[in-house]
Short mmCIF file of C-alpha atoms in Angstrom, two decimals:
data_model
loop_
_atom_site.label_atom_id
_atom_site.label_comp_id
_atom_site.label_asym_id
_atom_site.label_seq_id
_atom_site.Cartn_x
_atom_site.Cartn_y
_atom_site.Cartn_z
CA MET A 1 128.87 17.52 108.09
CA ALA A 2 128.68 21.31 108.24
CA ASP A 3 131.59 23.63 107.47
CA ILE A 4 132.12 26.25 110.15
CA LEU A 5 134.17 29.33 109.22
CA TYR A 6 135.77 31.73 111.70
CA PHE A 7 136.73 35.11 110.27
CA GLY A 8 138.87 37.97 111.50
CA ARG A 9 139.73 38.00 115.19
CA LEU A 10 137.62 34.87 115.77
CA SER A 11 140.26 32.70 114.15
CA ASP A 12 142.74 33.96 116.77
CA ILE A 13 140.44 32.41 119.38
CA THR A 14 139.62 29.19 117.53
CA ARG A 15 143.19 28.82 116.21
CA LYS A 16 141.76 27.56 112.96
CA PRO A 17 139.97 29.39 110.15
CA THR A 18 137.56 26.56 109.41
CA GLU A 19 136.46 23.15 110.55
CA SER A 20 133.97 20.49 109.48
CA ILE A 21 131.70 19.11 112.18
CA ASP A 22 128.73 16.83 112.42
CA LEU A 23 126.15 19.20 113.94
CA PRO A 24 125.19 17.90 117.42
CA SER A 25 121.48 17.09 117.70
CA ASP A 26 120.91 19.97 120.13
CA ILE A 27 122.02 22.53 117.51
CA SER A 28 118.98 23.36 115.44
CA HIS A 29 119.22 27.16 115.10
CA ALA A 30 121.93 29.76 114.66
CA ARG A 31 121.71 30.83 118.30
CA ASP A 32 122.54 27.28 119.40
CA LEU A 33 125.75 27.32 117.40
CA ARG A 34 126.76 30.57 119.14
CA SER A 35 126.46 28.88 122.53
CA TRP A 36 128.22 25.79 121.26
CA ALA A 37 131.21 27.80 119.92
CA GLU A 38 131.27 29.94 123.06
CA ALA A 39 131.57 26.85 125.27
CA ARG A 40 133.90 24.99 122.95
CA PHE A 41 136.44 27.83 122.72
CA GLN A 42 135.94 29.42 126.17
CA ALA A 43 135.54 32.64 124.23
CA ALA A 44 134.57 35.10 127.01
CA GLY A 45 131.32 35.98 125.24
CA VAL A 46 132.80 36.78 121.85
CA PHE A 47 130.49 34.42 119.94
CA LEU A 48 127.45 35.97 121.64
CA GLU A 49 128.29 39.55 120.58
CA PRO A 50 125.42 40.94 118.48
CA THR A 51 127.93 42.52 116.07
CA VAL A 52 129.32 39.06 115.34
CA ARG A 53 126.91 37.93 112.65
CA ILE A 54 126.23 34.47 111.28
CA ALA A 55 126.00 33.68 107.58
CA VAL A 56 124.54 30.44 106.27
CA ASN A 57 125.55 29.51 102.73
CA GLY A 58 126.70 33.05 102.06
CA GLU A 59 123.65 34.89 103.43
CA ILE A 60 123.53 36.76 106.73
CA VAL A 61 120.83 35.22 108.95
CA ASP A 62 119.33 36.01 112.35
CA ASP A 63 119.64 33.86 115.45
CA ALA A 64 116.36 32.08 114.77
CA HIS A 65 117.57 30.71 111.44
CA PRO A 66 117.54 26.90 111.27
CA LEU A 67 120.83 25.05 110.71
CA ALA A 68 121.46 21.70 109.09
CA ASN A 69 124.34 19.51 108.07
CA ALA A 70 125.68 20.39 104.60
CA ASN A 71 125.38 24.08 105.50
CA GLU A 72 128.39 26.39 105.27
CA ILE A 73 128.13 28.46 108.43
CA ALA A 74 130.34 31.52 108.98
CA PHE A 75 130.94 33.58 112.10
CA MET A 76 131.58 37.13 110.92
CA PRO A 77 132.87 39.91 113.19
CA PRO A 78 132.34 43.50 111.97
CA VAL A 79 133.55 43.90 108.40
CA GLY A 80 135.25 46.74 106.55
CA GLY A 81 137.94 47.06 103.92
CA GLY A 82 139.92 49.80 102.16
CA MET B 1 128.19 51.43 80.67
CA SER B 2 131.51 49.89 81.43
CA VAL B 3 131.98 48.26 84.86
CA LEU B 4 135.07 46.51 86.22
CA ILE B 5 135.21 44.83 89.64
CA ASN B 6 138.39 43.12 90.73
CA ILE B 7 139.10 41.60 94.13
CA SER B 8 142.43 39.82 94.23
CA ASP B 9 145.83 39.63 95.86
CA GLN B 10 147.51 41.35 92.90
CA PRO B 11 149.24 44.72 93.45
CA ILE B 12 147.30 47.85 92.51
CA SER B 13 148.85 50.73 90.59
CA ALA B 14 146.39 53.63 90.69
CA PRO B 15 148.03 55.52 87.78
CA GLU B 16 147.93 52.42 85.58
CA LEU B 17 144.33 51.70 86.49
CA LEU B 18 143.39 55.33 85.83
CA ASN B 19 145.06 55.05 82.45
CA ASP B 20 143.05 51.89 81.65
CA PHE B 21 139.92 53.56 82.93
CA GLU B 22 140.36 56.63 80.71
CA SER B 23 140.83 54.40 77.68
CA ARG B 24 137.34 52.96 78.28
CA LEU B 25 135.65 56.37 78.14
CA SER B 26 134.05 57.93 75.14
CA SER B 27 132.21 61.04 76.24
CA SER B 28 132.58 61.63 79.98
CA GLY B 29 133.27 65.10 81.24
CA GLY B 30 134.39 64.20 84.76
CA VAL B 31 136.55 61.38 86.06
CA VAL B 32 137.07 60.86 89.80
CA SER B 33 139.50 58.37 91.26
CA PHE B 34 140.15 57.39 94.85
CA SER B 35 143.08 55.32 96.01
CA GLY B 36 143.66 54.14 99.53
CA VAL B 37 147.26 53.71 100.56
CA VAL B 38 148.35 51.71 103.63
CA ARG B 39 149.58 54.20 106.21
CA PRO B 40 152.71 53.70 108.31
CA ASP B 41 151.15 55.00 111.51
CA GLY B 42 149.01 52.62 113.54
CA LYS B 43 147.31 53.17 116.89
CA ASP B 44 150.46 52.78 118.96
CA THR B 45 153.23 51.54 116.75
CA ARG B 46 154.69 51.54 113.26
CA VAL B 47 152.63 49.55 110.75
CA LEU B 48 154.58 47.31 108.41
CA GLY B 49 151.54 46.18 106.47
CA LEU B 50 148.03 44.80 106.48
CA PHE B 51 146.50 41.41 105.95
CA LEU B 52 143.09 41.51 104.25
CA GLN B 53 140.78 38.53 104.44
CA SER B 54 137.74 38.18 102.17
CA TYR B 55 134.92 35.62 101.99
CA SER B 56 134.20 34.59 98.45
CA PRO B 57 131.65 34.94 96.91
CA MET B 58 129.99 37.06 99.62
CA THR B 59 132.63 39.76 99.23
CA GLU B 60 132.19 39.95 95.46
CA ASN B 61 128.37 39.78 95.67
CA GLY B 62 128.32 42.63 98.15
CA VAL B 63 130.53 44.86 96.01
CA GLU B 64 128.40 44.07 92.96
CA ALA B 65 125.24 45.05 94.85
CA ALA B 66 126.85 48.36 95.92
CA VAL B 67 127.91 49.01 92.32
CA GLU B 68 124.33 48.36 91.18
CA GLN B 69 123.10 50.90 93.73
CA ALA B 70 125.59 53.46 92.47
CA LEU B 71 124.55 52.88 88.86
CA ASN B 72 120.88 53.28 89.75
CA ARG B 73 121.52 56.43 91.69
CA TRP B 74 123.96 58.37 89.49
CA PRO B 75 124.25 58.73 85.71
CA LEU B 76 127.65 57.07 85.27
CA GLU B 77 129.44 56.18 82.09
CA ALA B 78 132.05 53.92 83.65
CA LEU B 79 133.02 52.57 87.03
CA SER B 80 135.92 50.53 88.41
CA VAL B 81 136.44 48.96 91.83
CA TYR B 82 139.72 47.22 92.64
CA HIS B 83 140.41 45.83 96.11
CA ARG B 84 143.42 43.91 97.28
CA THR B 85 143.39 40.93 99.63
CA GLY B 86 146.20 39.10 101.40
CA LYS B 87 149.37 40.82 102.59
CA ILE B 88 149.78 44.46 101.62
CA ARG B 89 152.83 46.47 102.68
CA THR B 90 152.83 50.02 104.01
CA GLY B 91 152.86 52.50 101.12
CA GLU B 92 151.07 50.09 98.80
CA THR B 93 147.58 50.71 97.46
CA ILE B 94 144.81 48.63 98.96
CA VAL B 95 141.80 50.02 97.08
CA PHE B 96 141.11 51.94 93.88
CA VAL B 97 137.74 53.31 92.78
CA ALA B 98 137.12 55.31 89.61
CA THR B 99 133.90 56.84 88.30
CA ALA B 100 133.10 58.78 85.15
CA SER B 101 130.09 60.89 84.37
CA ARG B 102 129.21 63.92 82.32
CA HIS B 103 128.22 65.52 85.64
CA ARG B 104 131.18 65.99 87.94
CA ARG B 105 128.96 65.97 91.04
CA ALA B 106 127.71 62.49 90.09
CA ALA B 107 131.27 61.22 89.64
CA PHE B 108 132.33 62.63 93.04
CA GLU B 109 129.30 61.32 94.90
CA ALA B 110 129.41 57.85 93.39
CA ALA B 111 133.11 57.40 94.24
CA ASP B 112 132.50 58.69 97.77
CA PHE B 113 129.51 56.34 98.19
CA LEU B 114 131.47 53.30 96.99
CA MET B 115 134.35 54.08 99.35
CA ASP B 116 131.93 54.37 102.26
CA TYR B 117 130.52 50.98 101.30
CA LEU B 118 133.98 49.43 101.06
CA LYS B 119 135.06 50.86 104.42
CA THR B 120 132.00 49.81 106.41
CA GLU B 121 129.98 47.09 104.73
CA ALA B 122 132.22 45.25 102.33
CA VAL B 123 133.05 41.76 103.54
CA PHE B 124 136.71 42.16 104.48
CA TRP B 125 138.57 41.62 107.71
CA LYS B 126 141.72 43.60 108.24
CA LYS B 127 144.75 42.84 110.39
CA GLU B 128 147.52 45.33 111.07
CA ILE B 129 150.99 43.87 111.07
CA THR B 130 153.14 46.07 113.30
CA GLU B 131 156.62 45.93 114.76
CA THR B 132 155.18 44.56 117.98
CA GLY B 133 152.66 42.07 116.65
CA GLU B 134 149.41 41.67 114.72
CA VAL B 135 146.01 43.08 115.58
CA TRP B 136 142.64 42.86 113.87
CA ILE B 137 141.14 46.28 113.08
CA GLU B 138 137.40 46.79 112.90
CA PRO B 139 135.77 49.91 111.37
CA ARG B 140 135.84 53.16 113.30
CA GLU B 141 132.66 54.89 114.40
CA GLN B 142 133.47 57.67 111.89
CA ASP B 143 133.27 55.14 109.07
CA TYR B 144 129.76 54.12 110.08
CA GLN B 145 128.67 57.74 110.31
CA ASP B 146 130.06 58.38 106.84
CA ASN B 147 128.08 55.50 105.45
CA GLN B 148 124.82 56.59 107.06
CA ARG B 149 124.89 59.84 105.11
CA TRP B 150 123.68 57.91 102.08
CA GLN B 151 120.78 56.27 103.88
CA LYS B 152 119.51 59.63 105.10
CA SER B 153 119.52 61.13 101.65
CA GLU B 154 117.65 58.14 100.19
CA THR B 155 114.52 59.65 101.69
CA ASN B 156 114.92 62.97 99.84
CA MET C 1 152.69 70.06 102.70
CA SER C 2 153.36 69.71 99.02
CA VAL C 3 151.46 72.01 96.63
CA LEU C 4 151.74 72.21 92.85
CA ILE C 5 149.83 74.70 90.73
CA ASN C 6 150.32 74.70 86.99
CA ILE C 7 148.41 76.78 84.44
CA SER C 8 149.81 76.38 80.96
CA ASP C 9 149.08 75.33 77.41
CA GLN C 10 150.89 72.00 77.86
CA PRO C 11 148.90 68.74 77.49
CA ILE C 12 147.69 67.08 80.69
CA SER C 13 147.97 63.33 81.28
CA ALA C 14 145.96 62.51 84.40
CA PRO C 15 147.61 59.09 84.93
CA GLU C 16 151.10 60.63 84.69
CA LEU C 17 150.18 63.45 87.04
CA LEU C 18 148.64 60.96 89.49
CA ASN C 19 151.86 58.98 89.35
CA ASP C 20 153.91 62.12 90.12
CA PHE C 21 151.47 63.03 92.86
CA GLU C 22 151.74 59.64 94.56
CA SER C 23 155.51 59.90 94.53
CA ARG C 24 155.26 63.08 96.63
CA LEU C 25 153.27 61.35 99.39
CA SER C 26 154.70 59.89 102.55
CA SER C 27 151.84 58.95 104.81
CA SER C 28 148.48 59.76 103.23
CA GLY C 29 145.68 57.27 103.51
CA GLY C 30 143.39 58.68 100.82
CA VAL C 31 144.16 60.15 97.41
CA VAL C 32 141.41 61.71 95.28
CA SER C 33 141.90 62.85 91.72
CA PHE C 34 139.54 64.62 89.37
CA SER C 35 140.14 65.04 85.67
CA GLY C 36 137.92 66.98 83.32
CA VAL C 37 137.85 65.79 79.74
CA VAL C 38 136.56 67.88 76.84
CA ARG C 39 133.25 66.37 75.75
CA PRO C 40 132.27 65.90 72.11
CA ASP C 41 128.66 66.97 72.59
CA GLY C 42 127.90 70.69 72.70
CA LYS C 43 124.56 72.44 72.96
CA ASP C 44 123.55 71.89 69.36
CA THR C 45 126.46 70.50 67.47
CA ARG C 46 129.59 68.37 67.65
CA VAL C 47 132.42 69.97 69.59
CA LEU C 48 135.87 69.73 68.03
CA GLY C 49 137.63 71.43 70.91
CA LEU C 50 137.83 74.35 73.28
CA PHE C 51 139.85 77.51 73.46
CA LEU C 52 140.68 78.61 77.00
CA GLN C 53 141.77 82.16 77.71
CA SER C 54 143.37 83.17 81.02
CA TYR C 55 144.46 86.53 82.43
CA SER C 56 147.84 86.32 84.08
CA PRO C 57 148.55 86.83 86.96
CA MET C 58 144.90 87.17 88.06
CA THR C 59 144.19 83.58 87.06
CA GLU C 60 147.16 82.21 89.02
CA ASN C 61 146.48 84.46 92.03
CA GLY C 62 142.88 83.30 92.17
CA VAL C 63 143.81 79.63 92.06
CA GLU C 64 146.42 80.20 94.75
CA ALA C 65 143.84 81.85 96.98
CA ALA C 66 141.44 78.93 96.50
CA VAL C 67 144.24 76.49 97.29
CA GLU C 68 144.98 78.46 100.48
CA GLN C 69 141.32 78.19 101.45
CA ALA C 70 141.38 74.44 100.88
CA LEU C 71 144.53 74.05 102.97
CA ASN C 72 143.01 76.05 105.82
CA ARG C 73 139.82 74.08 105.72
CA TRP C 74 140.97 70.49 105.33
CA PRO C 75 143.97 68.59 106.74
CA LEU C 76 145.74 67.86 103.46
CA GLU C 77 149.15 66.36 102.90
CA ALA C 78 149.46 67.25 99.23
CA LEU C 79 147.50 69.04 96.56
CA SER C 80 147.91 69.56 92.80
CA VAL C 81 145.98 71.78 90.41
CA TYR C 82 146.76 71.65 86.69
CA HIS C 83 144.71 73.66 84.19
CA ARG C 84 145.24 73.96 80.47
CA THR C 85 144.88 77.10 78.40
CA GLY C 86 144.83 77.66 74.65
CA LYS C 87 143.39 75.13 72.20
CA ILE C 88 142.31 71.79 73.66
CA ARG C 89 140.83 69.08 71.49
CA THR C 90 137.81 66.92 72.32
CA GLY C 91 138.89 63.93 74.39
CA GLU C 92 141.84 65.80 75.88
CA THR C 93 142.08 66.68 79.57
CA ILE C 94 141.54 70.31 80.46
CA VAL C 95 141.88 70.15 84.24
CA PHE C 96 143.41 67.84 86.85
CA VAL C 97 143.08 68.18 90.62
CA ALA C 98 144.54 65.78 93.19
CA THR C 99 144.31 65.86 96.97
CA ALA C 100 145.79 63.61 99.65
CA SER C 101 144.85 63.32 103.28
CA ARG C 102 144.79 60.72 105.99
CA HIS C 103 141.02 61.34 106.10
CA ARG C 104 139.31 60.31 102.91
CA ARG C 105 136.39 62.69 103.49
CA ALA C 106 138.86 65.61 103.56
CA ALA C 107 140.46 64.49 100.29
CA PHE C 108 137.05 64.17 98.58
CA GLU C 109 135.73 67.48 99.85
CA ALA C 110 138.86 69.46 99.03
CA ALA C 111 138.95 68.14 95.44
CA ASP C 112 135.23 68.87 95.04
CA PHE C 113 135.69 72.38 96.45
CA LEU C 114 138.61 73.16 94.14
CA MET C 115 136.67 71.95 91.10
CA ASP C 116 133.73 74.13 92.04
CA TYR C 117 136.11 77.08 92.30
CA LEU C 118 137.68 76.30 88.93
CA LYS C 119 134.29 75.95 87.23
CA THR C 120 132.72 79.13 88.56
CA GLU C 121 135.26 81.61 89.87
CA ALA C 122 138.59 80.87 88.26
CA VAL C 123 139.59 83.51 85.73
CA PHE C 124 139.17 81.62 82.47
CA TRP C 125 137.04 82.26 79.42
CA LYS C 126 136.05 79.30 77.34
CA LYS C 127 135.13 79.09 73.68
CA GLU C 128 133.63 76.00 72.07
CA ILE C 129 134.96 75.24 68.63
CA THR C 130 132.25 73.31 66.79
CA GLU C 131 131.64 72.12 63.26
CA THR C 132 129.48 75.16 62.65
CA GLY C 133 131.55 77.86 64.32
CA GLU C 134 132.85 79.13 67.62
CA VAL C 135 130.87 80.23 70.65
CA TRP C 136 131.90 81.55 74.06
CA ILE C 137 130.50 79.47 76.94
CA GLU C 138 129.79 81.02 80.30
CA PRO C 139 129.13 78.95 83.47
CA ARG C 140 125.80 77.23 83.88
CA GLU C 141 123.45 78.05 86.75
CA GLN C 142 124.19 74.55 88.16
CA ASP C 143 127.86 75.47 88.48
CA TYR C 144 127.02 78.51 90.61
CA GLN C 145 124.72 76.44 92.81
CA ASP C 146 127.47 73.87 93.30
CA ASN C 147 129.87 76.56 94.40
CA GLN C 148 127.43 78.09 96.85
CA ARG C 149 127.33 74.86 98.85
CA TRP C 150 130.71 75.78 100.32
CA GLN C 151 129.63 79.28 101.36
CA LYS C 152 126.63 77.89 103.21
CA SER C 153 128.70 75.45 105.18
CA GLU C 154 131.25 78.14 106.13
CA THR C 155 128.70 79.25 108.70
CA ASN C 156 128.54 75.85 110.42
CA MET D 1 148.24 105.66 78.01
CA ALA D 2 146.02 102.99 79.59
CA ASP D 3 145.85 99.38 78.39
CA ILE D 4 142.29 98.20 77.87
CA LEU D 5 141.72 94.41 77.72
CA TYR D 6 138.61 92.72 76.32
CA PHE D 7 138.14 89.12 77.40
CA GLY D 8 135.91 86.32 76.24
CA ARG D 9 132.97 87.27 74.03
CA LEU D 10 133.85 90.95 74.35
CA SER D 11 136.76 90.54 71.96
CA ASP D 12 134.30 89.28 69.34
CA ILE D 13 132.62 92.70 69.59
CA THR D 14 135.75 94.83 69.80
CA ARG D 15 137.59 92.68 67.22
CA LYS D 16 140.75 93.15 69.25
CA PRO D 17 141.80 91.64 72.56
CA THR D 18 143.58 94.76 73.78
CA GLU D 19 144.29 98.36 72.91
CA SER D 20 146.22 101.27 74.39
CA ILE D 21 144.40 104.57 74.65
CA ASP D 22 145.00 107.94 76.13
CA LEU D 23 142.05 108.16 78.56
CA PRO D 24 139.72 111.00 77.44
CA SER D 25 139.35 113.71 80.08
CA ASP D 26 135.69 112.80 80.70
CA ILE D 27 136.64 109.28 81.81
CA SER D 28 137.45 109.47 85.51
CA HIS D 29 135.73 106.37 86.91
CA ALA D 30 135.12 102.77 85.84
CA ARG D 31 131.50 103.52 84.97
CA ASP D 32 132.62 106.15 82.47
CA LEU D 33 134.75 103.60 80.63
CA ARG D 34 131.71 101.31 80.34
CA SER D 35 129.76 104.08 78.57
CA TRP D 36 132.74 104.94 76.43
CA ALA D 37 133.22 101.32 75.27
CA GLU D 38 129.48 100.91 74.77
CA ALA D 39 129.37 103.91 72.46
CA ARG D 40 132.65 103.14 70.72
CA PHE D 41 131.70 99.54 69.81
CA GLN D 42 127.90 99.99 69.46
CA ALA D 43 127.71 97.02 71.80
CA ALA D 44 123.94 96.80 72.43
CA GLY D 45 124.42 97.16 76.18
CA VAL D 46 127.04 94.45 76.63
CA PHE D 47 129.54 96.72 78.41
CA LEU D 48 126.82 97.84 80.83
CA GLU D 49 125.90 94.28 81.94
CA PRO D 50 126.44 93.98 85.71
CA THR D 51 127.98 90.51 85.22
CA VAL D 52 130.67 92.08 83.02
CA ARG D 53 133.15 93.17 85.68
CA ILE D 54 136.02 95.61 85.47
CA ALA D 55 139.49 94.90 86.85
CA VAL D 56 142.10 97.60 87.34
CA ASN D 57 145.69 96.40 87.58
CA GLY D 58 144.51 92.87 88.28
CA GLU D 59 141.91 93.66 90.96
CA ILE D 60 138.15 93.59 90.45
CA VAL D 61 136.72 97.05 91.16
CA ASP D 62 133.28 98.58 91.34
CA ASP D 63 131.89 101.22 89.00
CA ALA D 64 132.91 104.06 91.32
CA HIS D 65 136.60 103.13 91.14
CA PRO D 66 138.78 105.95 89.74
CA LEU D 67 140.74 105.36 86.52
CA ALA D 68 143.99 106.90 85.36
CA ASN D 69 146.46 106.61 82.54
CA ALA D 70 149.05 103.88 83.19
CA ASN D 71 146.29 101.60 84.50
CA GLU D 72 145.68 98.18 82.97
CA ILE D 73 141.91 98.00 82.73
CA ALA D 74 140.16 94.74 81.85
CA PHE D 75 136.56 94.07 80.88
CA MET D 76 135.74 90.60 82.20
CA PRO D 77 132.56 88.72 81.27
CA PRO D 78 131.56 85.84 83.61
CA VAL D 79 134.48 83.49 84.19
CA GLY D 80 134.76 79.75 84.62
CA GLY D 81 137.18 77.05 83.57
CA GLY D 82 137.40 73.25 83.69
#
């Protein structure tokens, strides 16, 4: 199982902040999970936006990063506090 | 060197934190503080408050790395960063940064740098709670431009 | 706009003044404060305190003119300048400046500008009281350079 | 009578912060008062330093400014607070 986290406006689309899934066998890299989430949530391209970054186990990664079960994988729209 | 970093849902009182900060100083000439207060005026409607989401420990790690950069870049005696998460009402303080140095320019620049980091790179997501609903707010272009000032001057 | 200017021999508590300052705000996003604390280390010897001489009303008039400049230049909601005169012991606060604006850059720059004015142009004379005697201190070259930054950017 | 004020390190030389004098008839401009003070206090050139400015009735003036009795005249070495 991998934990998938949806931050900021993404959780408005997914209607949940987090879920645990068994990664399908066709998801081997970060870019695959973008397409998967896009299709799953009918997200009008939101998960493909370059400014929506992916973090694996707390580190920002690029789309070619490999994914595996037991990873914590976060979708992160643009950040900013204060 | 005395460093405090605090990211929590507890209320922030800038005067109290400035008082604590001053009590940690021994020889600094200049103390700069910044506090960010939630404004009542949103894009179109009255803002009742904000909701701030963080991602632990990425949020904390990022702030710590920015603090390290500030300490490497400016001769500081003390530094505090407080940031609230969760629900924060209009008029309440969302962020407090304080810096102390014997050089006032260093204290000003380090506080300014940390605020630019917090506004543009710190791992927070921010939702405005208004009279007509809730909307996620992402950084303005101006915030990114502010932050890039520091990258340019790295090459000096 | 809310402006307070105070030049007197009364002690300055930066946290208390920041608390007062915040209570005067209605909608500001960013609040910057600067406090200058008398340092224990002088040129050659331990500093016990300072003696600050002013020349009324030139001192007040000059600060007012600098405050006017700041208000013309930056969109500020509130501004405070407190400066002590007379004898001030090491560890005590000699100056406090606070600025508030919905733009944090404006609040930072206005506080920085006012401090540069106070360090280099404000009508004060400063004597260090050390273990070995008393010596008048005039501004350092660095202070003048800091102040000139603002004249350069006037031409932008 | 004119009030003459000596600020900062100048009062260490004059040993008084202020005095009232009847302006001698040969003092008609600010520069004359510099020479007068210089001679009176044997000040090793201090009153002639260009960074020591003169204010008349609360306004900085140049050396060609006229002086008169009833003026408040201040000798001001370089200023700076905070």
